[in-house]
Short mmCIF file of C-alpha atoms in Angstrom, two decimals:
data_model
loop_
_atom_site.label_atom_id
_atom_site.label_comp_id
_atom_site.label_asym_id
_atom_site.label_seq_id
_atom_site.Cartn_x
_atom_site.Cartn_y
_atom_site.Cartn_z
CA MET A 252 37.96 1.80 11.24
CA ALA A 253 34.26 1.43 10.47
CA SER A 254 32.95 -2.06 9.95
CA ALA A 255 32.72 -3.38 6.38
CA ASP A 256 28.94 -3.83 6.66
CA VAL A 257 28.43 -0.18 7.64
CA ILE A 258 30.72 1.07 4.87
CA GLN A 259 28.86 -1.01 2.31
CA ALA A 260 25.45 0.16 3.57
CA LEU A 261 26.55 3.80 3.42
CA GLN A 262 27.86 3.40 -0.14
CA GLU A 263 24.53 1.90 -1.20
CA LEU A 264 22.64 4.80 0.37
CA GLU A 265 24.92 7.39 -1.25
CA ASN A 266 24.67 5.74 -4.69
CA SER A 267 20.97 4.99 -4.40
CA SER A 268 18.70 6.22 -7.17
CA ALA A 269 15.86 6.68 -4.65
CA PRO A 270 14.42 10.22 -4.29
CA GLN A 271 16.24 12.37 -1.71
CA GLN A 272 13.16 12.60 0.53
CA ASP A 273 13.17 8.77 0.87
CA ARG A 274 16.83 8.45 1.90
CA PRO A 275 16.48 9.56 5.57
CA ALA A 276 14.48 6.41 6.32
CA GLY A 277 17.40 4.26 5.17
CA TYR A 278 19.84 6.30 7.27
CA LYS A 279 17.64 5.91 10.37
CA LYS A 280 17.50 2.16 9.91
CA LEU A 281 21.29 1.99 9.55
CA LEU A 282 21.76 4.17 12.66
CA GLU A 283 19.66 1.75 14.68
CA GLN A 284 21.86 -1.14 13.52
CA ILE A 285 25.06 0.73 14.48
CA LEU A 286 23.77 1.58 17.95
CA SER A 287 22.38 -1.88 18.61
CA SER A 288 25.93 -3.23 18.30
CA ALA A 289 27.58 -0.30 20.17
CA THR A 290 28.18 -2.31 23.35
CA THR A 291 29.66 -5.33 21.58
CA SER A 292 31.40 -4.00 18.48
CA PRO A 293 34.81 -2.31 18.89
CA ASP A 294 34.20 -0.47 15.61
CA SER A 295 30.96 1.23 16.68
CA SER A 296 32.53 4.68 17.24
CA ALA A 297 34.30 4.60 13.88
CA SER A 298 31.09 3.39 12.23
CA LEU A 299 29.18 6.24 13.83
CA GLY A 300 31.78 8.70 12.53
CA ALA A 301 31.43 7.30 9.04
CA PHE A 302 27.63 7.57 9.34
CA ILE A 303 27.82 11.25 10.34
CA ASP A 304 30.35 11.98 7.58
CA SER A 305 27.90 10.48 5.11
CA ILE A 306 24.85 12.49 6.20
CA LEU A 307 26.95 15.65 6.17
CA GLY A 308 28.08 14.93 2.62
CA GLU A 309 26.68 16.21 -0.64
CA ASN A 310 24.10 13.47 -1.09
CA LEU A 311 21.79 14.93 1.57
CA GLY A 312 20.77 18.55 1.94
CA ILE A 313 21.10 20.53 5.17
CA VAL A 314 17.35 20.41 5.79
CA ALA A 315 17.32 16.58 5.64
CA ALA A 316 20.64 16.19 7.51
CA ARG A 317 19.69 18.25 10.59
CA PRO A 318 16.93 15.96 11.95
CA LEU A 319 19.09 12.90 11.19
CA LEU A 320 21.96 14.43 13.13
CA SER A 321 19.65 15.28 16.06
CA THR A 322 18.45 11.67 16.06
CA ALA A 323 22.08 10.50 16.13
CA VAL A 324 22.81 12.76 19.11
CA ASP A 325 19.78 11.39 20.99
CA ALA A 326 20.92 7.86 20.19
CA ILE A 327 24.43 8.55 21.51
CA ARG A 328 22.91 10.03 24.67
CA ALA A 329 21.05 6.75 25.24
CA ILE A 330 24.24 4.63 25.19
CA PRO A 331 24.60 3.21 28.75
CA SER A 332 28.40 2.90 28.79
CA LEU A 333 30.07 6.23 29.60
CA ASP A 334 33.31 5.29 27.85
CA THR A 335 31.49 4.28 24.67
CA LYS A 336 29.33 7.43 24.86
CA ILE A 337 32.40 9.66 25.19
CA GLU A 338 34.22 7.89 22.36
CA ALA A 339 31.18 8.10 20.06
CA GLY A 340 30.49 11.74 20.99
CA THR A 341 34.09 12.77 20.41
CA THR A 342 34.10 11.07 17.01
CA ALA A 343 30.86 12.84 16.11
CA LEU A 344 32.30 16.23 17.12
CA ARG A 345 35.35 15.71 14.90
CA SER A 346 33.12 14.82 11.98
CA LEU A 347 30.88 17.83 12.59
CA GLU A 348 33.67 20.39 13.00
CA PRO A 349 34.18 21.32 9.29
CA ARG A 350 30.47 22.16 8.86
CA ILE A 351 29.65 23.46 12.33
CA VAL A 352 28.22 26.74 10.99
CA SER A 353 25.27 24.89 9.48
CA PHE A 354 24.72 22.62 12.49
CA GLU A 355 25.30 24.78 15.57
CA GLU A 356 22.21 23.51 17.41
CA GLN A 357 23.23 19.86 17.02
CA ASP A 358 26.82 20.71 17.98
CA ALA A 359 25.57 22.34 21.20
CA GLN A 360 23.41 19.31 22.04
CA LEU A 361 26.34 16.99 21.44
CA ARG A 362 28.68 19.05 23.63
CA GLU A 363 26.22 19.25 26.53
CA MET A 364 25.76 15.47 26.35
CA LEU A 365 29.53 14.94 26.34
CA ALA A 366 29.94 17.30 29.29
CA ASP A 367 27.39 15.25 31.26
CA ALA A 368 29.39 12.09 30.54
CA TYR A 369 32.75 13.66 31.52
CA GLN A 370 31.21 15.08 34.68
CA SER A 371 29.87 11.67 35.65
CA GLN A 372 33.46 10.40 35.45
CA GLU A 373 34.65 13.43 37.50
CA GLU A 374 36.71 14.71 34.57
CA TYR A 375 35.70 18.30 35.28
CA ILE A 376 38.31 20.08 33.14
CA GLU A 377 37.40 18.02 30.07
CA ALA A 378 33.71 18.76 30.68
CA ALA A 379 34.44 22.49 30.91
CA LYS A 380 36.53 22.47 27.72
CA VAL A 381 33.76 20.72 25.80
CA LEU A 382 31.19 23.30 26.95
CA GLN A 383 33.52 26.16 26.00
CA GLY A 384 33.16 25.13 22.35
CA ILE A 385 29.42 25.94 22.28
CA GLN A 386 28.66 28.92 20.04
CA LEU A 387 26.60 31.24 22.27
CA GLU A 388 27.13 34.44 20.25
CA SER A 389 26.11 33.52 16.71
CA SER A 390 24.15 34.96 13.82
CA GLN A 391 22.90 31.49 12.86
CA ARG A 392 20.73 30.91 15.93
CA ARG A 393 19.35 32.92 18.83
CA VAL A 394 20.43 31.80 22.29
CA ALA A 395 18.32 33.00 25.23
CA ASP A 396 20.10 34.94 27.98
CA ASP A 397 19.11 32.43 30.66
CA HIS A 398 20.65 29.58 28.64
CA LYS A 399 23.88 31.57 28.20
CA VAL A 400 24.08 32.14 31.95
CA ASP A 401 23.35 28.45 32.61
CA ILE A 402 26.27 27.40 30.39
CA TRP A 403 28.68 29.99 31.82
CA MET A 404 27.79 29.14 35.42
CA ARG A 405 28.19 25.44 34.70
CA ILE A 406 31.67 26.03 33.25
CA CYS A 407 32.51 28.18 36.29
CA ARG A 408 31.46 25.42 38.72
CA LEU A 409 33.39 22.79 36.78
CA TYR A 410 36.60 24.81 37.00
CA LEU A 411 35.99 25.40 40.71
CA GLU A 412 35.85 21.63 41.23
CA GLU A 413 39.50 21.57 40.11
CA ASP A 414 40.37 24.78 42.04
CA ASP A 415 41.08 26.67 38.81
CA THR A 416 39.77 30.00 40.13
CA THR A 417 41.27 32.08 37.31
CA SER A 418 39.26 30.31 34.61
CA ALA A 419 36.20 30.10 36.87
CA GLU A 420 36.24 33.84 37.55
CA SER A 421 36.38 34.70 33.85
CA TYR A 422 33.11 32.84 33.24
CA LEU A 423 31.56 34.19 36.43
CA ASN A 424 32.24 37.71 35.15
CA ARG A 425 30.49 36.89 31.88
CA ALA A 426 27.44 35.69 33.79
CA LYS A 427 27.57 38.77 36.04
CA ASN A 428 26.66 41.04 33.10
CA LEU A 429 23.36 39.17 32.59
CA ARG A 430 22.71 38.14 36.18
CA HIS A 431 19.99 40.72 36.88
CA GLN A 432 18.03 39.68 33.79
CA ILE A 433 17.64 36.13 35.11
CA SER A 434 14.78 35.29 37.45
CA LYS A 435 15.72 31.66 38.21
CA PRO A 436 16.50 31.34 41.94
CA GLU A 437 18.82 28.38 41.35
CA VAL A 438 20.97 30.48 39.00
CA THR A 439 21.19 33.27 41.60
CA LEU A 440 22.22 30.76 44.25
CA ALA A 441 24.83 29.21 41.96
CA PHE A 442 26.24 32.68 41.27
CA GLN A 443 26.43 33.57 44.99
CA LEU A 444 28.10 30.31 45.94
CA SER A 445 30.60 30.46 43.07
CA GLU A 446 31.49 34.06 43.94
CA ALA A 447 32.04 33.08 47.60
CA ARG A 448 34.25 30.13 46.62
CA ILE A 449 36.36 32.29 44.31
CA LEU A 450 36.82 34.95 47.01
CA ASP A 451 37.75 32.19 49.45
CA ALA A 452 40.30 30.67 47.05
CA ARG A 453 41.84 34.10 46.40
CA ARG A 454 42.23 34.58 50.18
CA ARG A 455 39.88 37.55 50.31
CA PHE A 456 38.52 36.00 53.46
CA LEU A 457 36.45 38.91 54.80
CA ASP A 458 34.56 39.26 51.51
CA ALA A 459 34.19 35.48 51.29
CA SER A 460 32.82 35.30 54.84
CA GLN A 461 30.19 37.90 54.05
CA ALA A 462 29.22 36.09 50.82
CA TYR A 463 28.94 32.70 52.55
CA HIS A 464 26.92 34.22 55.40
CA SER A 465 24.45 35.85 52.99
CA PHE A 466 24.18 32.56 51.10
CA SER A 467 23.39 30.69 54.35
CA PHE A 468 20.11 32.62 54.75
CA SER A 469 18.60 31.39 51.47
CA ALA A 470 15.24 29.73 52.11
CA VAL A 471 15.61 27.62 48.95
CA LEU A 472 18.48 25.60 50.47
CA ASP A 473 17.94 22.73 52.87
CA GLU A 474 19.13 22.98 56.47
CA GLU A 475 22.32 21.01 55.87
CA GLU A 476 23.47 23.28 53.04
CA ARG A 477 22.69 26.43 55.07
CA THR A 478 24.69 25.07 58.01
CA ARG A 479 27.62 24.22 55.71
CA ALA A 480 27.59 27.76 54.30
CA LEU A 481 27.53 29.22 57.83
CA SER A 482 30.48 27.00 58.76
CA SER A 483 32.42 28.29 55.74
CA ALA A 484 31.59 31.87 56.73
CA ILE A 485 33.05 31.29 60.21
CA VAL A 486 36.19 29.65 58.82
CA CYS A 487 36.83 32.58 56.48
CA ALA A 488 36.24 35.11 59.26
CA VAL A 489 38.75 33.28 61.47
CA LEU A 490 41.34 33.32 58.66
CA ALA A 491 40.89 37.02 57.90
CA PRO A 492 43.51 39.54 59.08
CA ALA A 493 42.90 40.71 62.65
CA GLY A 494 41.47 44.21 62.96
CA PRO A 495 38.24 46.22 63.22
CA GLN A 496 36.68 44.82 60.04
CA ARG A 497 37.21 41.24 61.14
CA ALA A 498 35.91 42.13 64.62
CA ARG A 499 32.63 43.27 63.05
CA ALA A 500 32.42 40.10 60.97
CA LEU A 501 33.04 37.94 64.06
CA ALA A 502 30.40 39.85 66.04
CA LYS A 503 27.83 39.36 63.28
CA LEU A 504 28.51 35.62 63.14
CA TYR A 505 28.63 35.23 66.92
CA LYS A 506 25.18 36.82 67.24
CA ASP A 507 23.74 34.42 64.65
CA GLU A 508 21.52 32.07 66.65
CA ARG A 509 22.57 29.14 64.43
CA ALA A 510 26.29 29.55 65.20
CA PRO A 511 26.42 27.23 68.28
CA GLN A 512 25.31 24.34 66.04
CA VAL A 513 28.51 24.29 63.95
CA ALA A 514 31.80 22.69 64.95
CA GLU A 515 33.76 25.92 64.49
CA PHE A 516 31.78 27.81 67.14
CA GLY A 517 34.44 27.26 69.82
CA MET A 518 37.08 29.03 67.73
CA LEU A 519 34.60 31.78 66.80
CA GLU A 520 33.73 32.39 70.45
CA LYS A 521 37.35 32.63 71.58
CA MET A 522 38.23 35.03 68.80
CA PHE A 523 35.16 37.19 69.39
CA LEU A 524 35.92 37.41 73.11
CA ASP A 525 39.61 38.20 72.43
CA ARG A 526 40.89 35.11 74.23
CA LEU A 527 44.31 33.66 73.51
CA LEU A 528 44.30 30.54 71.33
CA THR A 529 46.39 27.48 72.19
CA ALA A 530 48.30 25.30 69.73
CA GLU A 531 45.96 22.35 70.43
CA GLU A 532 42.87 24.40 69.54
CA VAL A 533 44.48 25.63 66.34
CA SER A 534 45.52 22.09 65.39
CA ARG A 535 41.97 20.77 65.83
CA PHE A 536 40.56 23.64 63.80
CA SER A 537 43.03 23.08 60.95
CA GLU A 538 41.92 19.47 60.42
CA ASN A 539 38.85 20.54 58.41
CA LEU A 540 40.45 23.30 56.34
CA GLN A 541 40.84 23.26 52.56
CA PRO A 542 44.34 23.03 51.00
CA HIS A 543 44.35 26.68 49.88
CA GLN A 544 43.48 27.71 53.44
CA LEU A 545 46.63 25.99 54.66
CA ALA A 546 48.88 27.44 51.95
CA LYS A 547 52.06 29.22 52.98
CA THR A 548 52.37 32.99 52.82
CA ALA A 549 55.40 35.06 51.79
CA ASP A 550 57.00 34.81 55.24
CA GLY A 551 56.77 30.99 55.27
CA SER A 552 53.87 30.71 57.70
CA THR A 553 50.46 29.29 56.77
CA VAL A 554 47.36 31.43 56.35
CA LEU A 555 45.91 29.96 59.54
CA ALA A 556 49.12 30.43 61.56
CA LYS A 557 49.33 34.08 60.49
CA ALA A 558 45.68 34.71 61.41
CA VAL A 559 46.17 33.11 64.84
CA ILE A 560 49.37 35.07 65.56
CA GLU A 561 47.67 38.35 64.67
CA HIS A 562 44.63 37.44 66.77
CA ASN A 563 46.76 36.54 69.79
CA LEU A 564 48.72 39.77 69.39
CA LEU A 565 45.44 41.72 69.33
CA SER A 566 44.29 39.83 72.45
CA VAL A 567 47.57 40.68 74.22
CA SER A 568 46.99 44.37 73.45
CA ARG A 569 43.65 44.13 75.29
CA LEU A 570 45.16 42.32 78.28
CA TYR A 571 48.35 44.31 78.86
CA ASP A 572 49.30 47.97 79.09
CA ASN A 573 52.78 47.01 77.92
CA ILE A 574 54.82 43.86 77.35
CA GLY A 575 58.44 43.03 76.64
CA ILE A 576 59.26 41.83 73.15
CA ASP A 577 60.79 38.63 74.50
CA GLU A 578 57.70 37.92 76.63
CA LEU A 579 55.44 38.60 73.63
CA ALA A 580 57.51 36.21 71.52
CA ALA A 581 57.03 33.48 74.15
CA LEU A 582 53.25 34.03 74.18
CA LEU A 583 53.05 33.93 70.37
CA GLY A 584 55.40 30.97 70.00
CA LEU A 585 57.81 32.95 67.78
CA ASP A 586 61.33 34.25 68.01
CA ALA A 587 61.71 37.84 69.20
CA GLU A 588 62.49 39.26 65.73
CA LYS A 589 59.34 37.80 64.15
CA ALA A 590 57.18 38.85 67.09
CA GLU A 591 58.44 42.43 66.78
CA GLY A 592 57.85 42.30 63.01
CA TYR A 593 54.21 41.25 63.45
CA ALA A 594 53.66 43.96 66.07
CA ALA A 595 55.30 46.63 63.89
CA ARG A 596 53.19 45.69 60.87
CA MET A 597 49.92 45.76 62.83
CA LEU A 598 50.85 49.08 64.44
CA GLU A 599 51.74 50.56 61.06
CA GLN A 600 48.46 49.38 59.52
CA GLY A 601 46.48 50.79 62.44
CA ARG A 602 45.07 47.43 63.51
CA ILE A 603 46.40 47.95 67.04
CA ALA A 604 47.32 51.23 68.76
CA GLY A 605 50.60 51.77 70.54
CA SER A 606 54.33 52.11 70.05
CA ILE A 607 57.55 50.09 70.21
CA ASP A 608 60.42 51.13 72.47
CA GLN A 609 63.36 49.36 70.83
CA ILE A 610 65.85 50.57 73.44
CA ASP A 611 63.98 49.00 76.36
CA ARG A 612 62.62 46.24 74.07
CA LEU A 613 59.09 47.07 75.12
CA ILE A 614 55.76 47.37 73.33
CA VAL A 615 53.39 49.93 74.86
CA PHE A 616 49.68 49.66 73.99
CA ASP A 617 47.66 52.88 73.99
CA GLY A 618 44.34 51.20 74.64
CA LEU A 619 42.70 53.13 71.78
CA GLU A 620 40.24 51.34 69.53
CA PRO A 621 41.59 50.99 65.96
CA SER A 622 39.41 52.41 63.21
CA ALA A 623 38.17 50.57 60.13
CA GLU A 624 40.13 52.95 57.89
CA GLY A 625 43.48 51.95 59.39
CA GLY A 626 44.94 54.25 62.01
CA THR A 627 43.33 54.91 65.37
CA SER A 628 40.63 57.19 66.57
CA GLY A 629 43.22 58.77 68.85
CA GLN A 630 45.29 59.78 65.81
CA ARG A 631 42.43 61.82 64.40
CA LYS A 632 41.22 63.70 67.47
CA VAL A 633 42.43 64.59 70.90
CA VAL A 634 41.20 62.14 73.51
CA ALA A 635 41.78 61.75 77.20
CA GLY A 636 44.68 59.61 78.35
CA LYS A 637 44.29 55.97 79.15
CA GLY A 638 44.55 56.59 82.90
CA LEU A 639 41.68 59.08 82.81
CA ARG A 640 39.50 56.69 80.84
CA LYS A 641 40.20 53.97 83.38
CA TRP A 642 39.23 56.37 86.16
CA ASP A 643 35.99 57.19 84.34
CA SER A 644 35.28 53.48 83.94
CA ARG A 645 35.83 52.83 87.63
CA VAL A 646 33.59 55.75 88.66
CA GLN A 647 30.91 54.39 86.37
CA GLY A 648 31.31 50.94 87.94
CA VAL A 649 30.95 52.33 91.46
CA ALA A 650 27.87 54.31 90.46
CA GLU A 651 26.24 51.23 88.90
CA GLU A 652 27.03 49.13 91.96
CA LEU A 653 25.59 51.81 94.26
CA GLU A 654 22.42 51.94 92.18
CA ARG A 655 22.13 48.15 92.37
CA VAL A 656 22.46 48.20 96.17
CA ALA A 657 19.86 50.97 96.46
CA THR A 658 17.45 48.95 94.32
CA MET A 659 17.93 45.87 96.52
CA ILE A 660 17.28 47.92 99.69
CA GLN A 661 14.14 49.38 98.16
CA LEU A 662 12.83 45.94 97.23
CA GLN A 663 13.61 44.55 100.70
CA TYR A 664 12.23 47.51 102.62
CA PRO A 665 9.64 49.29 100.47
CA VAL A 666 8.51 51.41 103.45
CA LEU A 667 11.22 52.85 105.71
#
C-alpha cells in the first residue's frame, strides 16, 4: 500500500484549485520524493503506482500526463536496484494497462526498460514476454521498420537463450519479411546467427553447418567469434547424416585454412578422409556438445552415436568389397540386427551402393559413388564393373609411375 504521505500529497494535488498547467510541477516534485526513498521505503512501488494512477486520472489531460509519465519511466530506469526497478516497472505497467491506447509510446519505453532488467537477471523468458506486449502495429503511432526488426530479433534471441526454438522461429519469420529493408549490419548478423541456431536445435545439421560457416566469414566479428562459428559449423557437419551432401560440407570445411585452429579439426579430418572413428575419439568430441546434440533419436541412440555409426559404415564401404554382417556389427559396436538395419537404411536411401545377401549374411559393396539425389550413379546409367574400373586405375598408376621414371632419367642424363 502507498505511504500515507504520498496519498495525502496526491489528494492535495487532485483537489488543488491551481490552474491545470501549474499542476505538473507539483507532480514532478512528488515523483522526486518517491524515488529518493525508493531504496529505503518498502512502499515505494505502491506509491509509484498510486502516482501513475493519479496522473492518468481525470484531473490531468492526456497532453499534460504524457511528459509526466515519460519522466516517471526515466526515473524508474535510473533506480540502481534491479529488484526494485522490476517491482516499480511492473506496478507502472498494471496502472497503465487500462489506458494503454493513449500512452503507447510510454508503455513501449517501460517494457524495454523492464526487459533490460529481466535480462540482467538472466530471466530471459520474462524479458521476452514483456517485449511481446509492445504495440508495433498501431494506428496511434508510427513504428519504423528497423525498430520492429530490432524488437523481433531481440525476442528471438531471448527465447533461444532458453532453447525455445518454436517461439524463437515465429519471431525470426516476422523479421524475415522486413530483413532486406534493413541496412544495419548488426541486425543482419543477428538474423544469420539466430537462423543457424534454430536450424541446429531442430537437427537440420547440414543447413545449420552452412549457415554457421557463412556467418564465420563476417568481417564485422572479432576473431574469437569467427572461430567459434567455424567450430559450430564443423560440429554440425559431423552430426549430419552420412552421404554425398555431408561429404561436400566436410570437404568445404576441411579446405578452410582456419580449420586446423579449432579443437574439432581432428574429428573433421578423420571423417573427411573416411577413417574409422574409435569410441575414445567420439567420447572426447562429445564433451563439448550441446544438450540437444546429445538427445536420443527414435531408435534410442544419440544424434552423435547415429552420425558416427553411419560414418563408420560409409568408411567400411570404401575399405571392403564385401563384409559379413557379424563382422560389420563388431566393427560398429552393435548387435548384428542393428548393424544390418543401418546398412539396409543407407542402401535404401542411396547413401551407399551395394546389396545385402541375407542367406550368406553378407553385405556386398558396389564401389559406386552415391549421388546427392539419393540412389547411385550406377542406377541411372550403365557403367563398367568394379573389376574393370580397378584395372583402369592400375593401368593409370603404372603409366604415371613410368612417366615419373622417365622424367627422373631425363633430369639425370639430359644428353644420352
